[in-house]
CSV table of N, CA and C in Angstrom, one decimal:
chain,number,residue,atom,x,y,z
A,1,UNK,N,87.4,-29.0,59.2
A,1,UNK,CA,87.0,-28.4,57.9
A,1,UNK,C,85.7,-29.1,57.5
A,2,UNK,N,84.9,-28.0,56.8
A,2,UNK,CA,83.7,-28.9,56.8
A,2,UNK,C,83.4,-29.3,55.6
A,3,UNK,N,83.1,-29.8,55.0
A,3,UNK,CA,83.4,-30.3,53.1
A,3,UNK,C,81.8,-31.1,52.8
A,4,UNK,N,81.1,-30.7,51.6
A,4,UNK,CA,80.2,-31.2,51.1
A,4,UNK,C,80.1,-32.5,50.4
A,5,UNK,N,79.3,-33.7,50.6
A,5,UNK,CA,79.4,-34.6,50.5
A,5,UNK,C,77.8,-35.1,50.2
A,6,UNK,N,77.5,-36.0,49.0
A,6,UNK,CA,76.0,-36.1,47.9
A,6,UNK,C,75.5,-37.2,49.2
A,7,UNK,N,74.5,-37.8,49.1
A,7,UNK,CA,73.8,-38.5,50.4
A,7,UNK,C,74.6,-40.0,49.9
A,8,UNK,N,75.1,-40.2,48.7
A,8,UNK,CA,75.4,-41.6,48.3
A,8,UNK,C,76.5,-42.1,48.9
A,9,UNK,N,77.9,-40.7,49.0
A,9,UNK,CA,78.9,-40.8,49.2
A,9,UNK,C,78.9,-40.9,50.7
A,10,UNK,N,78.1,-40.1,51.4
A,10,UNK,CA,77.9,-40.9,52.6
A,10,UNK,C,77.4,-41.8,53.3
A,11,UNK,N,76.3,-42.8,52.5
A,11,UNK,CA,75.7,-43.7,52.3
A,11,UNK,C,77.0,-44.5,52.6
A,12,UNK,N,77.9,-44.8,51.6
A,12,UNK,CA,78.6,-45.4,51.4
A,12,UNK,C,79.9,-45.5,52.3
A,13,UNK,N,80.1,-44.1,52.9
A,13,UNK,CA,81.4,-44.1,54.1
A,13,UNK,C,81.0,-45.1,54.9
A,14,UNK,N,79.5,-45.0,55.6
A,14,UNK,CA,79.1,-45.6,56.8
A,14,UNK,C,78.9,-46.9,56.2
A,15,UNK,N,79.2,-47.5,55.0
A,15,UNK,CA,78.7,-49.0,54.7
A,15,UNK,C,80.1,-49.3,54.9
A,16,UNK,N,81.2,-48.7,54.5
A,16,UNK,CA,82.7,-49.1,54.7
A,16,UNK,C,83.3,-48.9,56.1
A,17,UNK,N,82.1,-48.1,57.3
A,17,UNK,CA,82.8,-48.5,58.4
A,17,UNK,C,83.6,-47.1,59.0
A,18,UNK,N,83.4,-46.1,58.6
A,18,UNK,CA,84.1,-44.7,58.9
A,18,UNK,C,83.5,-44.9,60.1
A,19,UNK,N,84.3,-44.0,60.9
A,19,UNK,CA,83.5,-43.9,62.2
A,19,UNK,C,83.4,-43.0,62.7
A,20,UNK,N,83.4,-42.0,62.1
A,20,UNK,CA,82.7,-40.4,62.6
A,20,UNK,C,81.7,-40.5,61.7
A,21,UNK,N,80.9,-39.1,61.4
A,21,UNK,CA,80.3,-38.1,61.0
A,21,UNK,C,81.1,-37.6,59.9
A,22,UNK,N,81.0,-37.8,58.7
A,22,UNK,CA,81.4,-37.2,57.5
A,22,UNK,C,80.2,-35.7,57.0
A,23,UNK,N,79.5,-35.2,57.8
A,23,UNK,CA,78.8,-34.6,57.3
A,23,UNK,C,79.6,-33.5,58.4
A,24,UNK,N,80.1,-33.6,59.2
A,24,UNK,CA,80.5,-32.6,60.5
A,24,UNK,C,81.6,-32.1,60.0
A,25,UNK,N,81.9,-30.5,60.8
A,25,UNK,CA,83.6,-30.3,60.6
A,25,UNK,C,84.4,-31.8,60.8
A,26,UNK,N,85.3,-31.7,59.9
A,26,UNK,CA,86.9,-32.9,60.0
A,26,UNK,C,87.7,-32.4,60.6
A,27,UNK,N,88.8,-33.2,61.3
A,27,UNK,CA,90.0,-32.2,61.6
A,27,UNK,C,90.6,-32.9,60.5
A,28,UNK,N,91.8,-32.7,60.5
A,28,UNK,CA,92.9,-33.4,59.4
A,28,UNK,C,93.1,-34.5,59.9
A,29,UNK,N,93.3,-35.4,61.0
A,29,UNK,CA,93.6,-36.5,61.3
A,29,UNK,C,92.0,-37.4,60.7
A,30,UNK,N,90.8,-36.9,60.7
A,30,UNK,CA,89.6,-37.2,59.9
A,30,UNK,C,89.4,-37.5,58.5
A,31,UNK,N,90.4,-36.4,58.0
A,31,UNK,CA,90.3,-36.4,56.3
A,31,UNK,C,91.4,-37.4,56.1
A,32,UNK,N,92.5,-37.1,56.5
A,32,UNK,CA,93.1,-38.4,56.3
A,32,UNK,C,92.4,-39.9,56.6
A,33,UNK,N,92.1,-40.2,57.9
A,33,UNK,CA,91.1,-41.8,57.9
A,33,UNK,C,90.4,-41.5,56.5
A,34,UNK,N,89.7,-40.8,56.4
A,34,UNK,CA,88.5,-40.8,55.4
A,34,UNK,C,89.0,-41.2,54.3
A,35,UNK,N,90.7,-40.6,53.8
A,35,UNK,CA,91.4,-40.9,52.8
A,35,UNK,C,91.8,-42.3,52.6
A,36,UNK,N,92.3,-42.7,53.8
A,36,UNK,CA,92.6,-43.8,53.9
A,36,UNK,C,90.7,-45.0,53.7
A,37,UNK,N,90.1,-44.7,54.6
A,37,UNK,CA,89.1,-46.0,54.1
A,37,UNK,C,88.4,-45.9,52.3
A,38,UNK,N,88.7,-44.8,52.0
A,38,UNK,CA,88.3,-45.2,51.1
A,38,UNK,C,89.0,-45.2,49.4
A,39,UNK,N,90.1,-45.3,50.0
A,39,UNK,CA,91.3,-45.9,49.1
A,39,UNK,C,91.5,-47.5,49.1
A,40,UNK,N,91.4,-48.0,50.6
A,40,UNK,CA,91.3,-49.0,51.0
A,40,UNK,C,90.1,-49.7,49.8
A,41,UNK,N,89.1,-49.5,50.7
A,41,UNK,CA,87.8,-49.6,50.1
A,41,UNK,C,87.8,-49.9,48.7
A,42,UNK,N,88.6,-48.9,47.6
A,42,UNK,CA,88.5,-48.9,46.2
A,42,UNK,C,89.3,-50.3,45.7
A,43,UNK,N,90.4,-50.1,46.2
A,43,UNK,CA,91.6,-51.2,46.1
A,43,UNK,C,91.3,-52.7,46.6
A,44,UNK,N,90.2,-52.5,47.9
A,44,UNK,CA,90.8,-53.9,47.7
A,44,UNK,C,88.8,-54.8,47.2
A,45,UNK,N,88.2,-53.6,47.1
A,45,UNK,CA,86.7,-54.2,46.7
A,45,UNK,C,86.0,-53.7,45.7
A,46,UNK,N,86.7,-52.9,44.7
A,46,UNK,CA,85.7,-52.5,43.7
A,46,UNK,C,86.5,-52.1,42.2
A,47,UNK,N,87.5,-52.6,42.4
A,47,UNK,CA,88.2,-52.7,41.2
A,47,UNK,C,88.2,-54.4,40.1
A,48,UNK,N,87.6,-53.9,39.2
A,48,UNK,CA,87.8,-55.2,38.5
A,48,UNK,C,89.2,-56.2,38.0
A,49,UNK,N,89.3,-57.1,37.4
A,49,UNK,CA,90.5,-57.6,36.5
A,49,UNK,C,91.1,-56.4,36.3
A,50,UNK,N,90.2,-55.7,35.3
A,50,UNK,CA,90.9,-54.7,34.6
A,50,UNK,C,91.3,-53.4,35.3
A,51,UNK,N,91.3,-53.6,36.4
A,51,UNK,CA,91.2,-52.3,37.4
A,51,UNK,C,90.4,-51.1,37.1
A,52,UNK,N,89.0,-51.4,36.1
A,52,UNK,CA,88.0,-50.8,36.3
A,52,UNK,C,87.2,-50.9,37.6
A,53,UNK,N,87.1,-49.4,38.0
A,53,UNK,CA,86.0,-49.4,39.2
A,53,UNK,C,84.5,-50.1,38.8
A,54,UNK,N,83.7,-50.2,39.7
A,54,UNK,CA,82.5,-50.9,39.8
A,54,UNK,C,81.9,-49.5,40.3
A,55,UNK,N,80.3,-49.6,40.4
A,55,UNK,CA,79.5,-47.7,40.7
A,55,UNK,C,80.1,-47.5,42.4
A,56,UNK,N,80.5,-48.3,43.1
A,56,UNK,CA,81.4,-48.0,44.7
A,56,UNK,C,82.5,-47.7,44.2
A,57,UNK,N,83.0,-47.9,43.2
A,57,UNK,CA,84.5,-47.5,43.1
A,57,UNK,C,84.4,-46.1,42.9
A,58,UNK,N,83.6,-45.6,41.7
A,58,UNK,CA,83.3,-44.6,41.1
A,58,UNK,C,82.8,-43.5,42.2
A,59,UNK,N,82.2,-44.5,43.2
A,59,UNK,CA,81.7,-43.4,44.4
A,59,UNK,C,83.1,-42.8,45.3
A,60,UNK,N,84.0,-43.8,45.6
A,60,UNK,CA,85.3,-43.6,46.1
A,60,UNK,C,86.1,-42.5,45.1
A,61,UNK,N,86.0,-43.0,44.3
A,61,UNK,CA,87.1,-42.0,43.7
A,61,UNK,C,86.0,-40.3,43.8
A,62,UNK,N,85.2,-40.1,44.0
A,62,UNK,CA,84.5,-39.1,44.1
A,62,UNK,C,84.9,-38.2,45.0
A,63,UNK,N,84.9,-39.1,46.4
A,63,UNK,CA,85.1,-38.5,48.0
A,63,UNK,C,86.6,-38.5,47.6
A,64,UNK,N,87.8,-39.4,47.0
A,64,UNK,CA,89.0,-38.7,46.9
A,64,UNK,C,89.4,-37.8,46.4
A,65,UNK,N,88.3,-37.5,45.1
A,65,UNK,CA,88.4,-35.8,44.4
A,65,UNK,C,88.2,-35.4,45.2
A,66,UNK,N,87.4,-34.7,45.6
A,66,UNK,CA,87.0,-34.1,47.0
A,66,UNK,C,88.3,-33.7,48.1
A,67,UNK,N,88.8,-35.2,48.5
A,67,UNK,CA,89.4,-34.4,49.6
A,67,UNK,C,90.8,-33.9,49.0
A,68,UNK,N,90.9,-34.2,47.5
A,68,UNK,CA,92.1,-33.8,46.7
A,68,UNK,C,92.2,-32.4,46.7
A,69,UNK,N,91.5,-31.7,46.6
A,69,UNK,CA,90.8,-30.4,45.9
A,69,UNK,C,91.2,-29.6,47.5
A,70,UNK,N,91.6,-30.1,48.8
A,70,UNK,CA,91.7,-29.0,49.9
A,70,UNK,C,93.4,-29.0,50.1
């Protein structure tokens, strides 16, 4: 599936280590990893005390709208 994604949000997959091509068709076994790193990602590095995100968190939860929305 091929799903649109801003330069930041994939700026940011490849800084967390994805390891495909988020710009290419996904299969579902894709959107899921995707889902997974960057749930990861939110949870264990960009949530404050207060479990306010930081502007990476804010970018995560972006790409999770996203893959929410298929």
């Amino acid at each position: 599936m091929k799903l649109t994604f801003t330069k930041e949000q994939i700026e940011l997959a490849k800084k967390i280590g994805v390891p495909f091509d988020i710009n290419k068709d996904l299969t579902d076994d894709e959107i899921c990893d995707l889902e997974d790193y960057a749930a990861d990602h939110l949870n264990l590095r960009c949530l404050d005390k207060d479990y306010k995100p930081n502007h990476e968190g804010e970018v995560c939860y972006q790409i999770l709208d996203i893959l929410g929305e298929i």
